[in-house]
Amino acid sequence: MKISILYISLITLLLSCSKADVPVIVHPIIPNPINTLLVDNYADSSAVNLFNRLVALKSKGIMVGHHETDAYGVGWNFDGTNETSDIKKVTGDMPAIFGWDVSGIDIGNAKVIDGVYVSEVTRHVKWVHANGGINTFCWHAYNPIDGNDSWKVNNTTVKNIIPGGKNYSDFRIRVNRIGAYLKGLKDSNGKSIPILFRPWHENSGNWFWWGTTGCTPDEYKTLWQTTVKILRDSLKVNNLIYVYSPNGVSNEAEYLSRYPGDDYVDILGFDQYYFSDNQYIDDMTRNVAIVKKLGNDKGKLFAITETGNVGIKQSNWFTQQLYPLIQNKGLIYLLFWRNADTGQYYVPYVGQNAASDFKLFTDKPDILLLPEIN
Ligand code: BMA
């Protein structure tokens, strides 16, 4: 059924275009049971190809991601030449998914939020793409009205920056900046680099200005939809696949309460961190089941967009606790948060007590690092 809809839509679109309009690839062209349409009907071939690749990889296993993995790790910084990562140092291979942040780019800074030069991020993103990896960006957005960071919560910002609000033009400036950056990501042949874009994350929590304290569900949905419309329709940023990721929720109704709609989301995700064994097992079990059910109902891919156990106290945590929670669920990836220093890390570094267990985890046939997705 879906496949025939796909073809009918494709044919209708091709027939309705004049010859000059045709070159734009508007749909994922490989028939698949997942998604027949991207949020961006004019997604460029890089995004379409990435989407098709994700669909194909779903049956192979779960890709491992890590935030800013090759920019720094525990006790080291990128040396300007050799791409490495704590994951590579521990397992021998780079992860499959590489996490980044446009926070800082939105306010025109030379560096992104945690201190990496934007120029260096760009260089890594190009390397990742050239080497068959997948890049994802989140956005710890600065407040377009008062300039504060994401964590300074108030209940007026969102209503004032959406259309009709008095600061809408300030918001446009921010989206224009990140849009120009993302659209400008090109490979060595000048072809665009596809990005999994994950804005307005953890909105089911109350710690960001776009969270539950900051706005009503309708205001949130408008914020998301407006962001997509500016990027996709006004700025023609056509290399993005949109990922929705509330923080772990209590039930499906909560997951959907701020969901911006099937036409505005390509991949369903959630962020969930470890605080204790029981909490993590409960929260992960419940949220994996929620995105799996919704993903299957809606025909969308689903992923764990951020996770981790800061400081990894248990030496067998990855194989004994995490793996059973994610195995055989149909998740396409999970992304560990950043290895900032010995006080904040989510994957082991060389010598850390969970390092050999992490290697066993990544050696499992369904846990995919960079070589296994190429
Ligand atoms: C948080 C921590 C902070 C960091 C922020 C944005 O979870 O990692 O140290 O500044 O994310 O990346």
CSV table of C-alpha atoms and ligand atoms in Angstrom, one decimal:
chain,number,residue,atom,x,y,z
A,1,MET,CA,0.0,0.0,0.0
A,2,LYS,CA,2.6,2.5,1.1
A,3,ILE,CA,4.8,1.6,-1.8
A,4,SER,CA,2.1,2.2,-4.3
A,5,ILE,CA,1.4,5.5,-2.7
A,6,LEU,CA,5.1,6.3,-3.0
A,7,TYR,CA,5.1,5.6,-6.7
A,8,ILE,CA,1.9,7.3,-7.4
A,9,SER,CA,3.1,10.4,-5.6
A,10,LEU,CA,6.4,10.3,-7.4
A,11,ILE,CA,4.8,10.0,-10.8
A,12,THR,CA,2.3,12.7,-10.0
A,13,LEU,CA,5.0,15.0,-9.0
A,14,LEU,CA,7.1,14.3,-12.0
A,15,LEU,CA,4.1,14.8,-14.3
A,16,SER,CA,3.2,18.0,-12.5
A,17,CYS,CA,6.7,19.5,-12.9
A,18,SER,CA,8.0,21.2,-16.0
A,19,LYS,CA,11.2,19.8,-17.3
A,20,ALA,CA,13.2,22.5,-15.5
A,21,ASP,CA,11.8,21.5,-12.2
A,22,VAL,CA,12.4,17.7,-12.5
A,23,PRO,CA,16.0,17.4,-11.3
A,24,VAL,CA,15.0,17.7,-7.7
A,25,ILE,CA,14.6,14.3,-6.1
A,26,VAL,CA,11.6,14.6,-3.9
A,27,HIS,CA,11.2,11.2,-2.3
A,28,PRO,CA,13.2,8.4,-0.9
A,29,ILE,CA,13.3,6.4,-4.1
A,30,ILE,CA,14.0,2.9,-2.7
A,31,PRO,CA,10.7,1.3,-1.9
A,32,ASN,CA,10.7,0.6,1.8
A,33,PRO,CA,8.3,-0.2,4.6
A,34,ILE,CA,9.5,2.7,6.7
A,35,ASN,CA,8.9,6.1,5.4
A,36,THR,CA,7.5,7.1,2.1
A,37,LEU,CA,8.1,10.8,2.4
A,38,LEU,CA,10.7,13.0,4.1
A,39,VAL,CA,9.8,16.2,5.9
A,40,ASP,CA,11.5,17.9,3.1
A,41,ASN,CA,9.8,16.9,-0.2
A,42,TYR,CA,12.7,18.6,-1.9
A,43,ALA,CA,15.4,16.8,0.1
A,44,ASP,CA,18.5,16.7,-2.0
A,45,SER,CA,20.1,13.4,-3.2
A,46,SER,CA,22.5,13.4,-0.2
A,47,ALA,CA,19.6,13.4,2.3
A,48,VAL,CA,17.6,10.9,0.3
A,49,ASN,CA,20.6,8.6,0.0
A,50,LEU,CA,21.3,8.9,3.7
A,51,PHE,CA,17.7,8.1,4.5
A,52,ASN,CA,17.7,5.0,2.2
A,53,ARG,CA,21.0,4.0,3.9
A,54,LEU,CA,19.4,4.2,7.3
A,55,VAL,CA,16.5,2.1,6.2
A,56,ALA,CA,18.9,-0.5,4.9
A,57,LEU,CA,21.1,-0.4,8.0
A,58,LYS,CA,18.1,-0.9,10.3
A,59,SER,CA,18.1,-4.6,9.7
A,60,LYS,CA,21.8,-4.9,10.3
A,61,GLY,CA,22.0,-3.5,13.8
A,62,ILE,CA,22.3,-0.4,16.0
A,63,MET,CA,24.8,2.2,15.0
A,64,VAL,CA,27.0,3.6,17.8
A,65,GLY,CA,27.3,7.4,18.1
A,66,HIS,CA,29.3,9.7,20.3
A,67,HIS,CA,29.1,13.5,20.7
A,68,GLU,CA,32.1,15.4,19.5
A,69,THR,CA,34.0,12.1,19.5
A,70,ASP,CA,36.9,13.2,17.3
A,71,ALA,CA,37.3,16.7,18.6
A,72,TYR,CA,38.5,15.7,22.0
A,73,GLY,CA,38.3,13.0,24.7
A,74,VAL,CA,39.5,12.4,28.2
A,75,GLY,CA,43.0,13.8,28.4
A,76,TRP,CA,43.5,14.7,24.7
A,77,ASN,CA,42.4,17.2,22.0
A,78,PHE,CA,42.4,16.8,18.3
A,79,ASP,CA,46.0,17.3,17.0
A,80,GLY,CA,44.9,18.9,13.8
A,81,THR,CA,45.8,16.0,11.7
A,82,ASN,CA,45.0,12.5,13.0
A,83,GLU,CA,41.3,11.7,13.5
A,84,THR,CA,40.8,9.7,16.6
A,85,SER,CA,38.3,9.2,19.4
A,86,ASP,CA,38.1,7.5,22.8
A,87,ILE,CA,35.9,4.9,21.1
A,88,LYS,CA,38.7,4.3,18.5
A,89,LYS,CA,41.4,4.2,21.2
A,90,VAL,CA,39.4,1.6,23.1
A,91,THR,CA,37.9,-0.5,20.3
A,92,GLY,CA,40.2,0.2,17.3
A,93,ASP,CA,37.3,1.8,15.3
A,94,MET,CA,35.6,5.1,15.0
A,95,PRO,CA,31.8,5.2,15.8
A,96,ALA,CA,29.3,5.3,13.0
A,97,ILE,CA,27.4,8.4,14.1
A,98,PHE,CA,29.2,11.6,15.0
A,99,GLY,CA,27.4,14.2,17.2
A,100,TRP,CA,27.8,18.0,16.9
A,101,ASP,CA,26.1,21.2,18.1
A,102,VAL,CA,25.2,24.4,16.2
A,103,SER,CA,25.1,26.2,19.5
A,104,GLY,CA,27.4,29.2,19.1
A,105,ILE,CA,26.9,29.2,15.3
A,106,ASP,CA,23.5,30.7,16.0
A,107,ILE,CA,25.1,33.7,17.7
A,108,GLY,CA,27.9,34.1,15.2
A,109,ASN,CA,30.7,32.8,17.5
A,110,ALA,CA,33.9,31.4,16.3
A,111,LYS,CA,33.5,28.4,18.6
A,112,VAL,CA,30.6,26.1,19.4
A,113,ILE,CA,29.3,25.7,22.9
A,114,ASP,CA,31.9,23.4,24.4
A,115,GLY,CA,34.9,25.2,22.9
A,116,VAL,CA,35.6,23.6,19.6
A,117,TYR,CA,36.2,26.1,16.7
A,118,VAL,CA,33.4,26.0,14.2
A,119,SER,CA,36.1,25.7,11.5
A,120,GLU,CA,37.3,22.5,13.2
A,121,VAL,CA,33.7,21.1,13.5
A,122,THR,CA,33.4,21.7,9.7
A,123,ARG,CA,36.6,19.9,9.1
A,124,HIS,CA,35.6,16.9,11.2
A,125,VAL,CA,32.1,16.8,9.5
A,126,LYS,CA,33.8,16.6,6.1
A,127,TRP,CA,36.2,13.9,7.3
A,128,VAL,CA,33.3,11.9,8.7
A,129,HIS,CA,31.3,12.1,5.5
A,130,ALA,CA,34.3,11.3,3.3
A,131,ASN,CA,34.9,8.2,5.5
A,132,GLY,CA,31.4,6.9,5.4
A,133,GLY,CA,30.2,8.1,8.8
A,134,ILE,CA,27.0,10.0,9.6
A,135,ASN,CA,26.8,13.4,11.2
A,136,THR,CA,24.1,14.6,13.5
A,137,PHE,CA,23.7,18.1,14.9
A,138,CYS,CA,21.7,19.2,18.0
A,139,TRP,CA,21.1,22.8,19.0
A,140,HIS,CA,21.6,24.1,22.5
A,141,ALA,CA,20.1,27.4,21.3
A,142,TYR,CA,21.0,30.7,22.8
A,143,ASN,CA,18.0,32.8,23.7
A,144,PRO,CA,17.3,35.1,20.7
A,145,ILE,CA,15.9,37.8,22.9
A,146,ASP,CA,18.1,38.1,26.0
A,147,GLY,CA,21.2,36.2,24.8
A,148,ASN,CA,21.2,33.8,27.7
A,149,ASP,CA,22.0,30.1,27.2
A,150,SER,CA,19.6,27.3,26.8
A,151,TRP,CA,19.3,26.5,30.5
A,152,LYS,CA,18.0,30.0,31.5
A,153,VAL,CA,14.3,29.2,31.6
A,154,ASN,CA,11.4,31.7,31.2
A,155,ASN,CA,7.9,31.4,29.9
A,156,THR,CA,8.0,34.3,27.5
A,157,THR,CA,10.7,33.6,25.0
A,158,VAL,CA,9.0,30.9,22.8
A,159,LYS,CA,5.7,32.9,22.5
A,160,ASN,CA,7.6,36.0,21.5
A,161,ILE,CA,9.8,34.4,18.8
A,162,ILE,CA,7.2,32.4,16.9
A,163,PRO,CA,5.3,34.1,14.0
A,164,GLY,CA,3.2,37.0,15.4
A,165,GLY,CA,5.6,37.4,18.3
A,166,LYS,CA,7.5,40.7,18.7
A,167,ASN,CA,10.9,39.0,18.5
A,168,TYR,CA,10.2,36.8,15.5
A,169,SER,CA,12.7,38.6,13.4
A,170,ASP,CA,15.4,38.0,16.1
A,171,PHE,CA,14.6,34.3,15.9
A,172,ARG,CA,14.9,34.4,12.1
A,173,ILE,CA,18.4,35.7,12.3
A,174,ARG,CA,19.4,32.8,14.5
A,175,VAL,CA,17.8,30.2,12.1
A,176,ASN,CA,19.3,32.0,9.1
A,177,ARG,CA,22.8,31.6,10.7
A,178,ILE,CA,22.5,27.9,11.4
A,179,GLY,CA,20.7,27.3,8.1
A,180,ALA,CA,23.6,28.9,6.2
A,181,TYR,CA,26.0,26.8,8.1
A,182,LEU,CA,24.2,23.5,7.5
A,183,LYS,CA,23.5,24.2,3.9
A,184,GLY,CA,27.2,25.1,3.4
A,185,LEU,CA,28.5,21.7,4.5
A,186,LYS,CA,29.9,20.3,1.3
A,187,ASP,CA,32.2,17.5,0.4
A,188,SER,CA,35.4,17.9,-1.7
A,189,ASN,CA,33.3,17.8,-4.9
A,190,GLY,CA,31.0,20.5,-3.7
A,191,LYS,CA,28.1,18.1,-3.1
A,192,SER,CA,26.1,18.6,0.1
A,193,ILE,CA,26.7,16.6,3.2
A,194,PRO,CA,23.5,15.1,4.7
A,195,ILE,CA,22.8,15.9,8.4
A,196,LEU,CA,20.5,14.3,11.0
A,197,PHE,CA,19.2,17.6,12.5
A,198,ARG,CA,17.8,17.4,16.1
A,199,PRO,CA,16.6,20.8,17.3
A,200,TRP,CA,14.6,21.6,20.4
A,201,HIS,CA,15.5,18.4,22.2
A,202,GLU,CA,14.5,17.2,25.7
A,203,ASN,CA,11.4,19.4,25.5
A,204,SER,CA,9.5,17.1,27.8
A,205,GLY,CA,11.9,18.3,30.6
A,206,ASN,CA,11.8,21.7,32.2
A,207,TRP,CA,15.5,22.7,31.9
A,208,PHE,CA,15.6,24.4,28.5
A,209,TRP,CA,13.7,27.6,27.6
A,210,TRP,CA,11.7,25.5,25.1
A,211,GLY,CA,10.8,22.9,27.7
A,212,THR,CA,7.6,22.4,29.6
A,213,THR,CA,8.0,25.5,31.8
A,214,GLY,CA,8.9,27.6,28.8
A,215,CYS,CA,6.0,27.1,26.5
A,216,THR,CA,2.7,25.4,25.9
A,217,PRO,CA,2.4,22.4,23.7
A,218,ASP,CA,1.0,24.5,20.9
A,219,GLU,CA,3.8,27.1,21.2
A,220,TYR,CA,6.3,24.3,21.1
A,221,LYS,CA,4.8,22.7,18.0
A,222,THR,CA,4.8,26.1,16.3
A,223,LEU,CA,8.4,26.7,17.3
A,224,TRP,CA,9.4,23.4,15.7
A,225,GLN,CA,7.2,23.8,12.6
A,226,THR,CA,8.5,27.3,12.1
A,227,THR,CA,12.1,26.2,12.3
A,228,VAL,CA,11.4,23.6,9.7
A,229,LYS,CA,9.6,26.0,7.4
A,230,ILE,CA,12.4,28.6,7.6
A,231,LEU,CA,15.1,26.1,6.9
A,232,ARG,CA,13.3,24.0,4.3
A,233,ASP,CA,11.0,26.5,2.5
A,234,SER,CA,12.7,29.9,2.9
A,235,LEU,CA,16.4,29.0,3.1
A,236,LYS,CA,16.2,25.9,0.9
A,237,VAL,CA,18.3,23.9,3.3
A,238,ASN,CA,17.6,20.5,1.6
A,239,ASN,CA,20.2,18.3,3.2
A,240,LEU,CA,18.5,17.7,6.6
A,241,ILE,CA,16.7,14.7,8.1
A,242,TYR,CA,14.7,15.9,11.1
A,243,VAL,CA,14.9,14.0,14.4
A,244,TYR,CA,12.5,14.6,17.3
A,245,SER,CA,13.9,13.8,20.8
A,246,PRO,CA,12.0,14.6,24.0
A,247,ASN,CA,13.7,13.5,27.2
A,248,GLY,CA,12.4,10.1,28.3
A,249,VAL,CA,8.7,10.2,29.0
A,250,SER,CA,6.2,8.4,31.2
A,251,ASN,CA,3.9,7.2,28.5
A,252,GLU,CA,2.9,7.5,24.8
A,253,ALA,CA,0.5,10.4,25.5
A,254,GLU,CA,3.3,12.4,27.0
A,255,TYR,CA,5.6,11.6,24.0
A,256,LEU,CA,2.9,12.9,21.6
A,257,SER,CA,1.8,15.9,23.7
A,258,ARG,CA,4.4,18.2,22.1
A,259,TYR,CA,5.0,16.1,19.0
A,260,PRO,CA,5.0,18.6,16.0
A,261,GLY,CA,3.4,16.1,13.6
A,262,ASP,CA,4.3,13.4,11.2
A,263,ASP,CA,4.8,15.8,8.4
A,264,TYR,CA,7.5,17.6,10.5
A,265,VAL,CA,9.5,14.6,11.8
A,266,ASP,CA,11.6,12.0,10.0
A,267,ILE,CA,13.0,10.0,13.0
A,268,LEU,CA,11.6,9.4,16.4
A,269,GLY,CA,14.1,9.6,19.3
A,270,PHE,CA,14.4,10.1,23.0
A,271,ASP,CA,17.2,11.1,25.4
A,272,GLN,CA,17.7,9.0,28.5
A,273,TYR,CA,20.5,9.1,31.0
A,274,TYR,CA,21.5,6.6,33.8
A,275,PHE,CA,21.0,7.7,37.4
A,276,SER,CA,20.5,4.3,39.0
A,277,ASP,CA,20.0,0.7,37.8
A,278,ASN,CA,16.3,0.5,38.5
A,279,GLN,CA,15.6,4.0,37.1
A,280,TYR,CA,17.6,3.3,33.9
A,281,ILE,CA,16.1,-0.1,33.2
A,282,ASP,CA,12.6,1.2,33.8
A,283,ASP,CA,13.0,4.4,31.8
A,284,MET,CA,14.8,2.7,28.9
A,285,THR,CA,12.5,-0.2,28.7
A,286,ARG,CA,9.5,2.1,28.6
A,287,ASN,CA,10.9,4.6,26.2
A,288,VAL,CA,12.3,2.1,23.7
A,289,ALA,CA,8.9,0.5,23.7
A,290,ILE,CA,7.2,3.8,23.1
A,291,VAL,CA,9.4,4.8,20.1
A,292,LYS,CA,9.2,1.3,18.7
A,293,LYS,CA,5.4,1.3,18.8
A,294,LEU,CA,5.0,4.8,17.4
A,295,GLY,CA,7.8,4.2,14.9
A,296,ASN,CA,6.1,1.0,13.6
A,297,ASP,CA,2.6,2.6,13.7
A,298,LYS,CA,3.8,5.7,11.8
A,299,GLY,CA,6.3,4.1,9.6
A,300,LYS,CA,9.2,6.0,11.0
A,301,LEU,CA,12.7,5.1,12.0
A,302,PHE,CA,13.5,5.4,15.7
A,303,ALA,CA,16.7,5.9,17.8
A,304,ILE,CA,18.1,6.7,21.2
A,305,THR,CA,19.4,10.1,20.5
A,306,GLU,CA,21.4,10.6,23.7
A,307,THR,CA,22.3,8.3,26.5
A,308,GLY,CA,25.0,7.4,28.9
A,309,ASN,CA,26.1,6.6,32.4
A,310,VAL,CA,28.4,9.4,33.5
A,311,GLY,CA,31.6,8.1,34.9
A,312,ILE,CA,30.6,4.4,34.2
A,313,LYS,CA,31.1,2.9,37.7
A,314,GLN,CA,30.1,-0.7,36.8
A,315,SER,CA,32.8,-2.4,34.7
A,316,ASN,CA,30.3,-4.6,32.9
A,317,TRP,CA,27.6,-1.9,32.3
A,318,PHE,CA,27.6,-2.0,28.5
A,319,THR,CA,27.2,-5.7,28.0
A,320,GLN,CA,25.2,-6.5,31.1
A,321,GLN,CA,22.8,-3.5,31.5
A,322,LEU,CA,22.7,-1.5,28.3
A,323,TYR,CA,22.9,-4.2,25.6
A,324,PRO,CA,19.8,-6.2,26.8
A,325,LEU,CA,17.8,-3.0,26.8
A,326,ILE,CA,18.5,-2.2,23.2
A,327,GLN,CA,19.0,-5.6,21.6
A,328,ASN,CA,16.5,-6.7,18.9
A,329,LYS,CA,14.3,-3.6,19.2
A,330,GLY,CA,14.8,-2.2,15.7
A,331,LEU,CA,16.6,1.0,16.9
A,332,ILE,CA,18.8,2.5,14.2
A,333,TYR,CA,21.3,4.2,16.5
A,334,LEU,CA,22.2,5.3,20.0
A,335,LEU,CA,24.4,8.2,20.8
A,336,PHE,CA,26.6,8.5,23.8
A,337,TRP,CA,27.2,12.0,25.2
A,338,ARG,CA,30.6,13.7,25.3
A,339,ASN,CA,33.9,12.7,26.9
A,340,ALA,CA,34.7,16.1,28.4
A,341,ASP,CA,37.2,15.1,31.1
A,342,THR,CA,37.6,12.6,33.9
A,343,GLY,CA,34.6,14.2,35.6
A,344,GLN,CA,32.3,13.9,32.7
A,345,TYR,CA,32.5,11.0,30.2
A,346,TYR,CA,30.1,8.5,28.8
A,347,VAL,CA,32.3,6.1,26.9
A,348,PRO,CA,35.4,4.6,28.5
A,349,TYR,CA,38.8,6.0,27.8
A,350,VAL,CA,41.9,3.8,27.7
A,351,GLY,CA,42.5,2.4,31.1
A,352,GLN,CA,39.0,3.2,32.4
A,353,ASN,CA,37.4,0.2,34.2
A,354,ALA,CA,34.7,-0.4,31.6
A,355,ALA,CA,37.0,-0.3,28.6
A,356,SER,CA,37.2,-4.0,27.9
A,357,ASP,CA,33.5,-4.4,28.4
A,358,PHE,CA,32.8,-1.6,25.9
A,359,LYS,CA,35.0,-3.4,23.4
A,360,LEU,CA,32.9,-6.6,24.0
A,361,PHE,CA,29.8,-4.5,23.5
A,362,THR,CA,30.9,-3.0,20.2
A,363,ASP,CA,32.2,-6.4,19.0
A,364,LYS,CA,28.6,-7.8,19.1
A,365,PRO,CA,27.5,-8.4,15.5
A,366,ASP,CA,24.5,-6.1,15.8
A,367,ILE,CA,26.4,-3.2,17.4
A,368,LEU,CA,27.8,-1.2,14.5
A,369,LEU,CA,30.9,1.0,14.3
A,370,LEU,CA,32.1,2.9,11.3
A,371,PRO,CA,33.6,-0.1,9.3
A,372,GLU,CA,30.4,-2.1,9.8
A,373,ILE,CA,28.2,0.5,8.0
A,374,ASN,CA,30.5,0.7,5.0
B,1,BMA,C1,25.8,19.0,28.9
B,1,BMA,C2,27.2,18.9,29.5
B,1,BMA,C3,27.8,20.2,29.5
B,1,BMA,C4,27.7,20.8,28.1
B,1,BMA,C5,26.3,20.8,27.5
B,1,BMA,C6,26.2,21.2,26.0
B,1,BMA,O1,25.1,17.8,29.0
B,1,BMA,O2,27.9,18.0,28.7
B,1,BMA,O3,29.1,20.1,29.9
B,1,BMA,O4,28.2,22.1,28.1
B,1,BMA,O5,25.8,19.5,27.6
B,1,BMA,O6,27.0,20.4,25.2
